[in-house]
PDB file of C-alpha atoms in Angstrom:
ATOM      1  CA  MET D   1       0.000   0.000   0.000  1.00 69.00           C
ATOM      2  CA  VAL D   2       1.273   3.468  -0.895  1.00 75.00           C
ATOM      3  CA  LEU D   3       0.307   6.103   1.637  1.00 76.00           C
ATOM      4  CA  THR D   4      -1.696   8.632  -0.286  1.00 80.00           C
ATOM      5  CA  LYS D   5      -4.828  10.515   0.614  1.00 80.00           C
ATOM      6  CA  GLU D   6      -6.749   8.600  -2.045  1.00 82.00           C
ATOM      7  CA  ALA D   7      -5.527   5.195  -0.812  1.00 81.00           C
ATOM      8  CA  ILE D   8      -6.579   5.959   2.750  1.00 80.00           C
ATOM      9  CA  GLN D   9      -9.992   7.260   1.644  1.00 79.00           C
ATOM     10  CA  ALA D  10     -10.523   4.096  -0.387  1.00 81.00           C
ATOM     11  CA  VAL D  11     -10.287   1.895   2.738  1.00 81.00           C
ATOM     12  CA  LYS D  12     -13.637   0.477   3.758  1.00 81.00           C
ATOM     13  CA  LEU D  13     -13.967  -0.988   7.219  1.00 79.00           C
ATOM     14  CA  THR D  14     -16.831  -3.104   8.484  1.00 80.00           C
ATOM     15  CA  LYS D  15     -18.870  -1.527  11.258  1.00 78.00           C
ATOM     16  CA  ARG D  16     -19.977  -3.659  14.220  1.00 75.00           C
ATOM     17  CA  PHE D  17     -21.921  -2.889  17.332  1.00 74.00           C
ATOM     18  CA  ARG D  18     -23.278   0.598  16.899  1.00 73.00           C
ATOM     19  CA  ARG D  19     -20.910   2.324  14.615  1.00 77.00           C
ATOM     20  CA  CYS D  20     -17.747   0.693  15.922  1.00 84.00           C
ATOM     21  CA  TYR D  21     -15.268  -0.740  13.487  1.00 80.00           C
ATOM     22  CA  ASP D  22     -14.115  -4.305  13.585  1.00 78.00           C
ATOM     23  CA  ALA D  23     -10.979  -4.266  15.751  1.00 79.00           C
ATOM     24  CA  GLN D  24      -9.255  -6.958  13.692  1.00 86.00           C
ATOM     25  CA  GLU D  25      -9.778  -4.988  10.446  1.00 83.00           C
ATOM     26  CA  VAL D  26      -8.482  -1.812  12.122  1.00 85.00           C
ATOM     27  CA  ASP D  27      -5.411  -3.673  13.387  1.00 88.00           C
ATOM     28  CA  ILE D  28      -4.726  -5.057   9.896  1.00 88.00           C
ATOM     29  CA  LEU D  29      -5.177  -1.587   8.388  1.00 86.00           C
ATOM     30  CA  LEU D  30      -2.832  -0.038  10.965  1.00 89.00           C
ATOM     31  CA  ASP D  31      -0.228  -2.733  10.248  1.00 89.00           C
ATOM     32  CA  GLU D  32      -0.470  -2.016   6.503  1.00 88.00           C
ATOM     33  CA  ILE D  33      -0.215   1.741   7.115  1.00 88.00           C
ATOM     34  CA  GLY D  34       2.795   1.206   9.409  1.00 90.00           C
ATOM     35  CA  GLU D  35       4.571  -0.976   6.835  1.00 90.00           C
ATOM     36  CA  ALA D  36       3.802   1.534   4.071  1.00 90.00           C
ATOM     37  CA  ALA D  37       5.088   4.391   6.248  1.00 90.00           C
ATOM     38  CA  GLU D  38       8.302   2.469   7.003  1.00 93.00           C
ATOM     39  CA  GLU D  39       8.805   1.754   3.282  1.00 92.00           C
ATOM     40  CA  GLN D  40       8.271   5.396   2.409  1.00 91.00           C
ATOM     41  CA  CYS D  41      10.702   6.435   5.151  1.00 94.00           C
ATOM     42  CA  ARG D  42      13.325   4.052   3.722  1.00 94.00           C
ATOM     43  CA  GLU D  43      12.712   5.447   0.249  1.00 94.00           C
ATOM     44  CA  LEU D  44      12.971   8.990   1.602  1.00 95.00           C
ATOM     45  CA  GLU D  45      16.290   8.206   3.301  1.00 96.00           C
ATOM     46  CA  HIS D  46      17.553   6.574   0.120  1.00 97.00           C
ATOM     47  CA  LEU D  47      16.537   9.624  -1.911  1.00 97.00           C
ATOM     48  CA  ARG D  48      18.231  11.921   0.607  1.00 97.00           C
ATOM     49  CA  SER D  49      21.381   9.822   0.313  1.00 97.00           C
ATOM     50  CA  VAL D  50      21.220   9.942  -3.475  1.00 97.00           C
ATOM     51  CA  ARG D  51      20.673  13.710  -3.354  1.00 97.00           C
ATOM     52  CA  MET D  52      23.685  14.128  -1.060  1.00 97.00           C
ATOM     53  CA  GLU D  53      25.857  12.051  -3.414  1.00 97.00           C
ATOM     54  CA  TYR D  54      24.549  14.070  -6.353  1.00 98.00           C
ATOM     55  CA  ASN D  55      25.406  17.344  -4.596  1.00 97.00           C
ATOM     56  CA  GLN D  56      28.895  16.046  -3.759  1.00 97.00           C
ATOM     57  CA  MET D  57      29.471  15.003  -7.375  1.00 97.00           C
ATOM     58  CA  LYS D  58      28.091  18.335  -8.569  1.00 97.00           C
ATOM     59  CA  ASN D  59      30.522  20.172  -6.298  1.00 97.00           C
ATOM     60  CA  GLN D  60      33.428  17.988  -7.428  1.00 98.00           C
ATOM     61  CA  ILE D  61      32.548  18.581 -11.064  1.00 98.00           C
ATOM     62  CA  SER D  62      32.278  22.322 -10.445  1.00 97.00           C
ATOM     63  CA  GLU D  63      35.670  22.354  -8.722  1.00 97.00           C
ATOM     64  CA  ALA D  64      37.214  20.286 -11.515  1.00 97.00           C
ATOM     65  CA  LEU D  65      35.736  22.599 -14.127  1.00 97.00           C
ATOM     66  CA  LEU D  66      37.082  25.668 -12.344  1.00 97.00           C
ATOM     67  CA  ALA D  67      40.499  24.033 -12.042  1.00 97.00           C
ATOM     68  CA  ALA D  68      40.443  23.096 -15.742  1.00 98.00           C
ATOM     69  CA  GLN D  69      39.464  26.648 -16.688  1.00 98.00           C
ATOM     70  CA  GLN D  70      42.270  28.066 -14.563  1.00 98.00           C
ATOM     71  CA  THR D  71      44.763  25.597 -16.051  1.00 98.00           C
ATOM     72  CA  ALA D  72      43.612  26.459 -19.572  1.00 98.00           C
ATOM     73  CA  LYS D  73      43.944  30.164 -18.798  1.00 97.00           C
ATOM     74  CA  GLU D  74      47.467  29.666 -17.434  1.00 97.00           C
ATOM     75  CA  MET D  75      48.476  27.505 -20.403  1.00 98.00           C
ATOM     76  CA  LEU D  76      47.120  30.092 -22.827  1.00 97.00           C
ATOM     77  CA  GLU D  77      49.050  32.843 -21.050  1.00 97.00           C
ATOM     78  CA  GLN D  78      52.253  30.764 -21.057  1.00 97.00           C
ATOM     79  CA  THR D  79      51.809  29.967 -24.740  1.00 97.00           C
ATOM     80  CA  ARG D  80      51.124  33.612 -25.532  1.00 97.00           C
ATOM     81  CA  ASN D  81      54.256  34.684 -23.613  1.00 97.00           C
ATOM     82  CA  LYS D  82      56.388  32.038 -25.320  1.00 97.00           C
ATOM     83  CA  CYS D  83      55.082  33.075 -28.743  1.00 97.00           C
ATOM     84  CA  ASN D  84      55.803  36.721 -27.969  1.00 97.00           C
ATOM     85  CA  GLU D  85      59.345  35.830 -26.876  1.00 97.00           C
ATOM     86  CA  GLU D  86      59.936  33.758 -30.005  1.00 97.00           C
ATOM     87  CA  LEU D  87      58.465  36.495 -32.195  1.00 97.00           C
ATOM     88  CA  GLY D  88      60.804  39.033 -30.594  1.00 97.00           C
ATOM     89  CA  ALA D  89      63.787  36.730 -31.158  1.00 96.00           C
ATOM     90  CA  MET D  90      62.759  36.166 -34.784  1.00 97.00           C
ATOM     91  CA  GLN D  91      62.327  39.886 -35.376  1.00 97.00           C
ATOM     92  CA  GLN D  92      65.772  40.499 -33.895  1.00 97.00           C
ATOM     93  CA  ARG D  93      67.249  37.745 -36.085  1.00 97.00           C
ATOM     94  CA  ARG D  94      65.496  39.264 -39.123  1.00 97.00           C
ATOM     95  CA  THR D  95      67.014  42.660 -38.370  1.00 97.00           C
ATOM     96  CA  THR D  96      70.458  41.063 -38.006  1.00 96.00           C
ATOM     97  CA  LEU D  97      70.069  39.174 -41.297  1.00 97.00           C
ATOM     98  CA  GLN D  98      68.891  42.314 -43.069  1.00 97.00           C
ATOM     99  CA  GLN D  99      71.971  44.138 -41.806  1.00 97.00           C
ATOM    100  CA  GLU D 100      74.197  41.285 -42.972  1.00 96.00           C
ATOM    101  CA  ILE D 101      72.518  41.303 -46.391  1.00 96.00           C
ATOM    102  CA  SER D 102      73.006  45.068 -46.680  1.00 96.00           C
ATOM    103  CA  GLY D 103      76.679  44.683 -45.763  1.00 95.00           C
ATOM    104  CA  LEU D 104      77.140  41.910 -48.328  1.00 96.00           C
ATOM    105  CA  GLU D 105      75.408  43.972 -51.002  1.00 96.00           C
ATOM    106  CA  ARG D 106      77.758  46.918 -50.279  1.00 95.00           C
ATOM    107  CA  TYR D 107      80.712  44.542 -50.398  1.00 95.00           C
ATOM    108  CA  LYS D 108      79.462  43.107 -53.699  1.00 96.00           C
ATOM    109  CA  VAL D 109      79.115  46.582 -55.202  1.00 95.00           C
ATOM    110  CA  LEU D 110      82.633  47.512 -54.055  1.00 95.00           C
ATOM    111  CA  GLU D 111      84.106  44.274 -55.396  1.00 95.00           C
ATOM    112  CA  LEU D 112      82.322  44.680 -58.719  1.00 95.00           C
ATOM    113  CA  GLU D 113      83.617  48.251 -58.946  1.00 95.00           C
ATOM    114  CA  LYS D 114      87.157  47.011 -58.233  1.00 95.00           C
ATOM    115  CA  ILE D 115      86.846  44.329 -60.877  1.00 94.00           C
ATOM    116  CA  ARG D 116      85.489  46.870 -63.376  1.00 94.00           C
ATOM    117  CA  LYS D 117      88.396  49.245 -62.689  1.00 93.00           C
ATOM    118  CA  ASP D 118      90.912  46.414 -62.986  1.00 91.00           C
ATOM    119  CA  LEU D 119      89.372  45.325 -66.289  1.00 91.00           C
ATOM    120  CA  GLU D 120      89.380  48.873 -67.606  1.00 90.00           C
ATOM    121  CA  ARG D 121      93.007  49.295 -66.590  1.00 89.00           C
ATOM    122  CA  LEU D 122      93.992  46.009 -68.156  1.00 88.00           C
ATOM    123  CA  LEU D 123      92.122  46.685 -71.334  1.00 88.00           C
ATOM    124  CA  SER D 124      93.442  50.232 -71.712  1.00 87.00           C
ATOM    125  CA  ASP D 125      97.195  49.753 -70.952  1.00 70.00           C
ATOM    126  CA  PRO D 126      98.837  46.540 -72.200  1.00 62.00           C
ATOM    127  CA  GLU D 127     102.333  47.673 -71.090  1.00 66.00           C
ATOM    128  CA  SER D 128     101.220  48.104 -67.518  1.00 60.00           C
ATOM    129  CA  ASP D 129     100.102  44.516 -67.628  1.00 58.00           C
ATOM    130  CA  GLU D 130     103.658  43.389 -68.423  1.00 67.00           C
ATOM    131  CA  ALA D 131     105.044  45.650 -65.727  1.00 65.00           C
ATOM    132  CA  ALA D 132     102.577  44.294 -63.197  1.00 65.00           C
ATOM    133  CA  GLN D 133     103.497  40.757 -64.106  1.00 68.00           C
ATOM    134  CA  GLU D 134     107.242  41.507 -63.751  1.00 70.00           C
ATOM    135  CA  ALA D 135     106.631  43.185 -60.377  1.00 68.00           C
ATOM    136  CA  ALA D 136     104.609  40.225 -59.181  1.00 69.00           C
ATOM    137  CA  ALA D 137     107.317  37.818 -60.362  1.00 73.00           C
ATOM    138  CA  SER D 138     110.099  39.699 -58.578  1.00 70.00           C
ATOM    139  CA  LYS D 139     108.337  39.582 -55.241  1.00 61.00           C
TER     140      LYS D 139
END
């Protein structure tokens, strides 16, 4: 028997001796009501236990989620810092390489100019070529 208002109202007891109910029927009904009340109390305790476990799990999940969010935030910040450091190093390396390239281009221009002058000199004065060769040989 489930203890509800409708279930209790549906109980029909036999009346005996001037509007008195049969004692045996009343005892049986009280036993059934007592058993139903005990069952509902057990169910209520079980539900309270389940609710407590649910609340504990909910709290654990909330804490884990907060910890995960904090970890993700820290990891993102670390990654951002590392990327910024690497970007700075790359920009510095780029500047250094650009300076090296500029220096090599100046050197190339100077060397080409030297070669051009040497070629002009060699092509314009054949005697100086012989003199240069003799001077180089005597050294």
